[in-house]
mmCIF file of C-alpha atoms in Angstrom:
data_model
loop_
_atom_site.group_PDB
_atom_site.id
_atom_site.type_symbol
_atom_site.label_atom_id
_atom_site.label_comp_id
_atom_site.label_asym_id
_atom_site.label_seq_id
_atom_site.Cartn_x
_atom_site.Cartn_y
_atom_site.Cartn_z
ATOM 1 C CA UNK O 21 -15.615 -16.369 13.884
ATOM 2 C CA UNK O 22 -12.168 -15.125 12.511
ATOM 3 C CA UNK O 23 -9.145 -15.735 14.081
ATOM 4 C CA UNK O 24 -6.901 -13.042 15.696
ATOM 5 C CA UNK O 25 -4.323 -13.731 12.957
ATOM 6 C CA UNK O 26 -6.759 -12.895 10.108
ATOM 7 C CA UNK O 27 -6.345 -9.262 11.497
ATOM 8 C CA UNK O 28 -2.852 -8.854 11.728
ATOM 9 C CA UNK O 29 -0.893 -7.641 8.286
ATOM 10 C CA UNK O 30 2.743 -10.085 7.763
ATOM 11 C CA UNK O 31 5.417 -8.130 6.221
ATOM 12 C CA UNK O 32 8.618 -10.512 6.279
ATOM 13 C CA UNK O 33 7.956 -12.265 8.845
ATOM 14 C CA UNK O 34 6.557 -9.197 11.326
ATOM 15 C CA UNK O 35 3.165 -7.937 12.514
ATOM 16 C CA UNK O 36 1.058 -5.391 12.498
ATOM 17 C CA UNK O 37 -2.546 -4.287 13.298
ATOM 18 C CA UNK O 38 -2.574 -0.986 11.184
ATOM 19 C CA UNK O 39 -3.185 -2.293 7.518
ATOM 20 C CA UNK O 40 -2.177 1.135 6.342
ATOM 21 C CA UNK O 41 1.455 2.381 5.520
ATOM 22 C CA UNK O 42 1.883 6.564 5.466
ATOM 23 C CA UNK O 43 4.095 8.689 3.739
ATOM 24 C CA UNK O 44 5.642 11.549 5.599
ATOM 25 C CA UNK O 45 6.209 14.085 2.341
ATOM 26 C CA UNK O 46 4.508 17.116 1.246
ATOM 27 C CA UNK O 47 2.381 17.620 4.512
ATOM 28 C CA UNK O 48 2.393 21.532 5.061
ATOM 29 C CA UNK O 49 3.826 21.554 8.322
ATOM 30 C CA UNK O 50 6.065 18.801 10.212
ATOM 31 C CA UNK O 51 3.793 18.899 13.212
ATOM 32 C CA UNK O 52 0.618 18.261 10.735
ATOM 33 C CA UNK O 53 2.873 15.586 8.869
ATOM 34 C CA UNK O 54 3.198 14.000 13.281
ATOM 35 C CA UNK O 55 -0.488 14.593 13.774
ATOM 36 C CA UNK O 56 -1.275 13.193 10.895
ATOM 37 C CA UNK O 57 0.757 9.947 11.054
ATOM 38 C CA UNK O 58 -0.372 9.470 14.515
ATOM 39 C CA UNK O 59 -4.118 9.664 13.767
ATOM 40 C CA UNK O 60 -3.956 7.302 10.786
ATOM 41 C CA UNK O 61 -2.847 4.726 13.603
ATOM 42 C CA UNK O 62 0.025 3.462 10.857
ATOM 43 C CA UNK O 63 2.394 1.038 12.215
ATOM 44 C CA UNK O 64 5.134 1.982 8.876
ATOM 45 C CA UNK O 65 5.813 4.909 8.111
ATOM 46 C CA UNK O 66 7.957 5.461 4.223
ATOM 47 C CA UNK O 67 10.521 8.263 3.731
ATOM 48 C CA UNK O 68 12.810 9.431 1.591
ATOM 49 C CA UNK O 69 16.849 10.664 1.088
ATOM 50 C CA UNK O 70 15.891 12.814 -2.061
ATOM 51 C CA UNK O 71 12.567 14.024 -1.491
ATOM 52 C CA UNK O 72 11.603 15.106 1.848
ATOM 53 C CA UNK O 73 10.733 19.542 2.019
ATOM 54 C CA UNK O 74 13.143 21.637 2.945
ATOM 55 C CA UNK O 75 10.724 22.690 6.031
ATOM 56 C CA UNK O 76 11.125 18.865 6.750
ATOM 57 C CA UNK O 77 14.853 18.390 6.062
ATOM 58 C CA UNK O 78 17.934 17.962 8.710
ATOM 59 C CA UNK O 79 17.715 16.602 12.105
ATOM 60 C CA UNK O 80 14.539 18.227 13.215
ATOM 61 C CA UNK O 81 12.329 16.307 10.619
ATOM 62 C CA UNK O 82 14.129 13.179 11.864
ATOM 63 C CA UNK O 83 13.438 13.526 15.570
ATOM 64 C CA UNK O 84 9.891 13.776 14.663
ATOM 65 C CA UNK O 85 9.831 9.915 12.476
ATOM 66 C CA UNK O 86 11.716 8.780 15.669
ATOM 67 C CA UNK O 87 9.344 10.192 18.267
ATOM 68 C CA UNK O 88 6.945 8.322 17.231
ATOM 69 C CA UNK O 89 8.488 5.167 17.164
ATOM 70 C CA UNK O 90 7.175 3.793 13.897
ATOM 71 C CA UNK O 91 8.702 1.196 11.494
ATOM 72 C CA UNK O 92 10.246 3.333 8.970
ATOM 73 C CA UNK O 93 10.779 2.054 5.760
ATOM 74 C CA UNK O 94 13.318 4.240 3.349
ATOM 75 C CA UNK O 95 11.875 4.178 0.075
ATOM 76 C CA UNK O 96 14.522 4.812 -3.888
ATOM 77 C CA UNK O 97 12.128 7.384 -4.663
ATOM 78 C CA UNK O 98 13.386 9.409 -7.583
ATOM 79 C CA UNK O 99 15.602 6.777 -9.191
ATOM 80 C CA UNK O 100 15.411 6.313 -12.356
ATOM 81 C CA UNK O 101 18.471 3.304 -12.717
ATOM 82 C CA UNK O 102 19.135 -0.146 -11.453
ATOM 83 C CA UNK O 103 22.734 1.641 -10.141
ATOM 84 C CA UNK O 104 20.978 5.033 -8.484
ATOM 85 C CA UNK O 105 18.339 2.764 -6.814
ATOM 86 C CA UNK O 106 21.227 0.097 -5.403
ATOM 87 C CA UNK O 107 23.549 2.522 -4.236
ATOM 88 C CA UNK O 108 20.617 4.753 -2.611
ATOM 89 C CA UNK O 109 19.588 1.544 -0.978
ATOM 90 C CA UNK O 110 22.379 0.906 0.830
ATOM 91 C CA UNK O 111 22.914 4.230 1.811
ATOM 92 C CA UNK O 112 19.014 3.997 3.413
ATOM 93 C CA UNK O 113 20.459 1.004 5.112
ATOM 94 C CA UNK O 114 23.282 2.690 6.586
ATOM 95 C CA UNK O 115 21.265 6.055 7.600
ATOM 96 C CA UNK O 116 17.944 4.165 9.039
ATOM 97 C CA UNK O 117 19.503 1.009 10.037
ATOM 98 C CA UNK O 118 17.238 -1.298 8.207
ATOM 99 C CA UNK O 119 16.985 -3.965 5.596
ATOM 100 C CA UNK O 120 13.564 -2.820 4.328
ATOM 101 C CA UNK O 121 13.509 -1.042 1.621
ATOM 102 C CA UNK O 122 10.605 0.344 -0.824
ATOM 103 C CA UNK O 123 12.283 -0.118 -4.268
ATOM 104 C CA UNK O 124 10.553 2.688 -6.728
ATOM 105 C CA UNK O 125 12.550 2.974 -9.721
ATOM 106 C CA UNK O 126 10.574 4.840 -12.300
ATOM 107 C CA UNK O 127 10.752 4.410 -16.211
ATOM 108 C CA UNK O 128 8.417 7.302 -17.516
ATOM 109 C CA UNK O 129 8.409 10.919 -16.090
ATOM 110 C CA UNK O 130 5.026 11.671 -17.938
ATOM 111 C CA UNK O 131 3.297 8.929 -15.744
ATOM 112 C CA UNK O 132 5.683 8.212 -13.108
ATOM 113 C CA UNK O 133 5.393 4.319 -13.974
ATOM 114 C CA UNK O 134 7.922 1.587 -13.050
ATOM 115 C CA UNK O 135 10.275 0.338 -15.115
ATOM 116 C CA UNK O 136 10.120 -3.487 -14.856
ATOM 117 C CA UNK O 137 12.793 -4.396 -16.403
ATOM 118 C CA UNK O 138 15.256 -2.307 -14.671
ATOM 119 C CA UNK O 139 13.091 -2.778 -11.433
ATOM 120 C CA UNK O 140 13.620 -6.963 -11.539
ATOM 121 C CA UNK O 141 17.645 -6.082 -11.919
ATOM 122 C CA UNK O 142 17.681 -4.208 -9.207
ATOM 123 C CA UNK O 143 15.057 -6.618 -6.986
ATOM 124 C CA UNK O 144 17.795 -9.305 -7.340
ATOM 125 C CA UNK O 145 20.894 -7.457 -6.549
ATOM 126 C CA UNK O 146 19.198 -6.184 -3.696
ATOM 127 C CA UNK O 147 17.673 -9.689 -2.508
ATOM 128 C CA UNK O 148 21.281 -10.841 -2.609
ATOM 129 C CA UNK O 149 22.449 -8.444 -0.734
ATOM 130 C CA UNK O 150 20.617 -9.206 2.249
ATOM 131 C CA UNK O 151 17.652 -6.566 1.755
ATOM 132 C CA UNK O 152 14.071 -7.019 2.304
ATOM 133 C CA UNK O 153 12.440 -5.305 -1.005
ATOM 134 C CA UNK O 154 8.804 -4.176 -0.894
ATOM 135 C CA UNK O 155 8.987 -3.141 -4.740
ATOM 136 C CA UNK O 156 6.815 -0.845 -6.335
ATOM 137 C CA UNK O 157 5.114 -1.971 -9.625
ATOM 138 C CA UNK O 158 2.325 -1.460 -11.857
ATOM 139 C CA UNK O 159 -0.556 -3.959 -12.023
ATOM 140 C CA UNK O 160 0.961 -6.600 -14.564
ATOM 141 C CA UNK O 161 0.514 -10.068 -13.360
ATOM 142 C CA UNK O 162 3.482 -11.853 -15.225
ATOM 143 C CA UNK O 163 5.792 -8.906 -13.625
ATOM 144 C CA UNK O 164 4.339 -9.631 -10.217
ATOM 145 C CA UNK O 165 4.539 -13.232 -10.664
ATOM 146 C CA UNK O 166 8.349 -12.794 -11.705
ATOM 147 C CA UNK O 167 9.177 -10.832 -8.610
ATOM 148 C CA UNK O 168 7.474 -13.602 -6.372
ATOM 149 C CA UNK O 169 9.799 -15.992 -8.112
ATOM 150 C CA UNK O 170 12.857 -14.060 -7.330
ATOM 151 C CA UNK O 171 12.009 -14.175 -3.523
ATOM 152 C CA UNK O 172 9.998 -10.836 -2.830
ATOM 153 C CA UNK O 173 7.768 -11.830 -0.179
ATOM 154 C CA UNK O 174 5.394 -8.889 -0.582
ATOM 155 C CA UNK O 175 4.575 -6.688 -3.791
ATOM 156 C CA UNK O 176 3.172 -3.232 -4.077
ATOM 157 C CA UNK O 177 1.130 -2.445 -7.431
ATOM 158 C CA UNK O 178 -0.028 0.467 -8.241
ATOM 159 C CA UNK O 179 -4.153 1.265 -8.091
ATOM 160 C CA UNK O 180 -3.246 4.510 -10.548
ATOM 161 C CA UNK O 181 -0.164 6.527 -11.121
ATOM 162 C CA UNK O 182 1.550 8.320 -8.588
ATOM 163 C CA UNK O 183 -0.416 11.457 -6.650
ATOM 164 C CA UNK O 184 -3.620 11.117 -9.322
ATOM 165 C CA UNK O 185 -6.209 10.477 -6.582
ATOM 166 C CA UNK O 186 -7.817 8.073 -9.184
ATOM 167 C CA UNK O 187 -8.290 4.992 -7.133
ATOM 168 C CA UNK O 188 -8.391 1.663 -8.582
ATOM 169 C CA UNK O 189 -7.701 1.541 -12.635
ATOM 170 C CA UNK O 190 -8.039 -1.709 -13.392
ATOM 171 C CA UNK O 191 -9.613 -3.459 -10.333
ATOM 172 C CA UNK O 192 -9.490 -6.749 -12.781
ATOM 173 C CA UNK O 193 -5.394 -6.730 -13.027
ATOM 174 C CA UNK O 194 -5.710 -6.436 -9.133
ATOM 175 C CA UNK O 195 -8.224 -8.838 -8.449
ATOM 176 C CA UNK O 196 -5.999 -11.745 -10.946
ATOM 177 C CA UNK O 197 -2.689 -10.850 -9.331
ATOM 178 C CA UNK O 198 -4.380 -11.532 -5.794
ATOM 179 C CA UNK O 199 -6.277 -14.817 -7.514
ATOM 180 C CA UNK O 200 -2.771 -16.380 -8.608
ATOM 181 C CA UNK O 201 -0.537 -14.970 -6.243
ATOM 182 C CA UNK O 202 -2.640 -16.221 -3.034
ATOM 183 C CA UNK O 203 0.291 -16.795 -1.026
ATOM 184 C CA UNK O 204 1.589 -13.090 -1.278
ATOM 185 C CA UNK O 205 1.217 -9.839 0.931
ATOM 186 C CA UNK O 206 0.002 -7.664 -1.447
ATOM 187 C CA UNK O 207 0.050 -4.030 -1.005
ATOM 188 C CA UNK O 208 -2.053 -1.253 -3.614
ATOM 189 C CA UNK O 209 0.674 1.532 -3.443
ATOM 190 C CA UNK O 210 0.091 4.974 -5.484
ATOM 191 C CA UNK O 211 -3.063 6.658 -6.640
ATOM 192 C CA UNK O 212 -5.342 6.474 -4.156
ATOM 193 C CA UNK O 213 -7.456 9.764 -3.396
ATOM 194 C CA UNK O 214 -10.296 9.042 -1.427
ATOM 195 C CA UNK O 215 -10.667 6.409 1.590
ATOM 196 C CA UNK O 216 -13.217 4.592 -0.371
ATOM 197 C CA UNK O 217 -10.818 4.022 -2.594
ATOM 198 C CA UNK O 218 -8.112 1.845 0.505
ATOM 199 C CA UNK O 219 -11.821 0.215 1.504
ATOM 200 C CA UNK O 220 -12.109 -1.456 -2.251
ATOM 201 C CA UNK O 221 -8.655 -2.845 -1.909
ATOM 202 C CA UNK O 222 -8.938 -4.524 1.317
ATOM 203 C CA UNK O 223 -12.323 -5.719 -0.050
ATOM 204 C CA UNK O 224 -10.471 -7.120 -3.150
ATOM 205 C CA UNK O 225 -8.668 -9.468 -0.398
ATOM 206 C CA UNK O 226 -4.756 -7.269 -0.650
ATOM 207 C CA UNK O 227 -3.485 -6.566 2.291
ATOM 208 C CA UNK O 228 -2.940 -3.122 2.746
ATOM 209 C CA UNK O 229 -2.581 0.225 1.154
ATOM 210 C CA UNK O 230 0.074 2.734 0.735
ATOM 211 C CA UNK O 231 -0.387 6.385 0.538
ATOM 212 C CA UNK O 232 0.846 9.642 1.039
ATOM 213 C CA UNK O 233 -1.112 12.469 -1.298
ATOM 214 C CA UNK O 234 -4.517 11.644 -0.216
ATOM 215 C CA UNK O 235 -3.832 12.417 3.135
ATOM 216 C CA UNK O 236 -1.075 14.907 2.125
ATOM 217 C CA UNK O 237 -2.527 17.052 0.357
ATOM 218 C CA UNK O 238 -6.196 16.948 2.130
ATOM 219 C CA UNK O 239 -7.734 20.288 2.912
ATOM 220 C CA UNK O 240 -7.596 18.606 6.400
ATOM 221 C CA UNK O 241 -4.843 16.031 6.861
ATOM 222 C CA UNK O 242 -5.299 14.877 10.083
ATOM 223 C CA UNK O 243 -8.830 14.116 9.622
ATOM 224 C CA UNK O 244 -8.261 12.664 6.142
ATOM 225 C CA UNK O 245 -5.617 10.214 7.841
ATOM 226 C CA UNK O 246 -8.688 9.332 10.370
ATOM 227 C CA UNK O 247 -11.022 8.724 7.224
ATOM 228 C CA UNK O 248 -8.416 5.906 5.974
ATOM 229 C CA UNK O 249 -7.678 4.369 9.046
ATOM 230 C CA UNK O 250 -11.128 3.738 9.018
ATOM 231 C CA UNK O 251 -11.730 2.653 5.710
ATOM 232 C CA UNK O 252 -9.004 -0.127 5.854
ATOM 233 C CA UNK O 253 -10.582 -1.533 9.294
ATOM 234 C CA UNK O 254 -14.195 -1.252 6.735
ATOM 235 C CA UNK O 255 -12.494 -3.083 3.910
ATOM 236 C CA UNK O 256 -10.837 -6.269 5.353
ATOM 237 C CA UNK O 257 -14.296 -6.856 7.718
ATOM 238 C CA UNK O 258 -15.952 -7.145 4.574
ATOM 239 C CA UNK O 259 -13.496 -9.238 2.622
ATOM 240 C CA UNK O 260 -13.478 -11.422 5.665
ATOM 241 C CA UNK O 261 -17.197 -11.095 5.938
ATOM 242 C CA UNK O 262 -17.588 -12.613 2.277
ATOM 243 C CA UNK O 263 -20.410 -10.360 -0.117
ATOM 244 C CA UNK O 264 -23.191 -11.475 -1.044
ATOM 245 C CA UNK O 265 -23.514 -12.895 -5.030
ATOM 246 C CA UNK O 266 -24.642 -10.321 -7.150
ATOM 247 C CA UNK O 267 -27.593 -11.387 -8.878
ATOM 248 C CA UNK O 268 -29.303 -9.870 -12.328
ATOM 249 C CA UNK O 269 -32.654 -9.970 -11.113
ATOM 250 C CA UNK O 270 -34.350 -8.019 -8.101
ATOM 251 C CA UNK O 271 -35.354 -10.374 -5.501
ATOM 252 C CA UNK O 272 -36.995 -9.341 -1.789
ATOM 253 C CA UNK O 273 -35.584 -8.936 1.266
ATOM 254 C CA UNK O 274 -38.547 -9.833 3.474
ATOM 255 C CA UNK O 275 -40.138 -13.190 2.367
ATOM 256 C CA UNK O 276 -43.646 -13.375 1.395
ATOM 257 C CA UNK O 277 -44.226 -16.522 2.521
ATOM 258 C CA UNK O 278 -47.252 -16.932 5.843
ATOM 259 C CA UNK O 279 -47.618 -13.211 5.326
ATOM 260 C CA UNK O 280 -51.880 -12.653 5.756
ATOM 261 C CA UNK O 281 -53.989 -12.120 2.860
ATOM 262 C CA UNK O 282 -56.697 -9.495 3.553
ATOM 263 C CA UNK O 283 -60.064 -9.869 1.407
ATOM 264 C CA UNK O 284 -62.529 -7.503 0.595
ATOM 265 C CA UNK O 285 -66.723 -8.035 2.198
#
């Protein structure tokens, strides 16, 4: 039987029960954006300087993140430098009163992907200046194996580019980075659409799952963010649970063995 500490997600040292983290843009309404973040049963909740609607700008939209009393974690989105991303940073620090921060610092406006060059600058500046970096990355092993060795204590790869709803890519590149990187909290962050897609990354063994679109930009947000909450609980059981082999041939599920043999007069 597992232990109570299988179930609970580490992030620097803290825990949580939810193994989902919510984003709080592009919901149509700030009381569907509360409704919705309270239903998913998220524990972390991400926001932004730069990007948050002008229907959810100003104090208002913050009294509603505070209300509910979530671990908010400022996120660089919209940076596009190693300088914009460290001086945004600190200014998230100063605003949210935090050392967390969700480095995104993007390299290609087509695709929206990280640039890992700049973003391993900016990791180390940041890391030596006292901050706890969750940093956003695409699924490249050696790049996720670099930011481990510079002290990042979890990592966030992408499952597909940002708001695509495509799920998992390249489950391989995930499955590897969780294979050599065992010791890691590893968190699929950006392109998930559907809560299947959150159940086959706890089932791949990571951690947790951020989103925001998917349950954004539902028909139905609120029940969407009840859909994921549910797939996450779905997806660790069964990586704990530990799948059966696949095998290439058919074999039965009822034995044959003592069943009676009936003969004709």
């Amino acid at each position: 039987m597992q232990s109570l500490a299988d179930t609970k997600l580490t992030i620097y040292g803290e825990q949580f029960t939810s193994r989902m983290l919510i984003g709080s843009a592009l919901y149509p309404s700030p009381e569907v954006m509360q409704a919705a973040i309270k239903t998913s049963g998220a524990e972390i909740v991400t926001v932004s300087l730069r990007r948050q609607q002008t229907l959810q700008a100003g104090d208002d939209f913050w009294s509603l993140i505070k209300e509910m009393g979530l671990r908010v974690l400022p996120n660089t989105a919209g940076c596009h430098s190693v300088k914009e991303a460290v001086t945004l940073a600190q200014m998230c620090r100063e605003v949210f009163a935090t050392d967390w921060i969700k480095l995104e610092l993007i390299g290609d406006e087509y695709n929206l992907q990280p640039d890992p060059i700049a973003l391993l600058e900016a990791t180390e500046i940041l890391l030596k200046d006292g901050f706890k970096v969750l940093p956003y990355c695409t699924d490249d092993l050696v790049l996720c194996q670099r930011l481990d060795a510079l002290g990042c204590e979890v990592l966030m790869p992408w499952g597909a580019p940002i708001g695509t709803g495509k799920g998992l890519l390249n489950p391989y590149n995930l499955q590897t980075i969780r294979t050599r990187l065992p010791h890691q909290t590893l968190i699929v962050d950006a392109g998930l659409g559907l809560p299947s897609h959150a159940c086959q990354a706890l089932e791949l063994g990571y951690d947790a799952v951020l989103l925001n679109s998917a349950v954004a930009g539902a028909g139905c947000p609120i029940t969407m963010a009840k859909a994921f909450a549910a797939s996450t609980v779905a997806g660790r059981l069964s990586y704990l649970a530990k799948a059966m082999p696949q095998k290439e041939v058919a074999s039965p599920s009822t034995p044959t063995l003592g069943m009676p043999f009936w003969h004709a007069n």
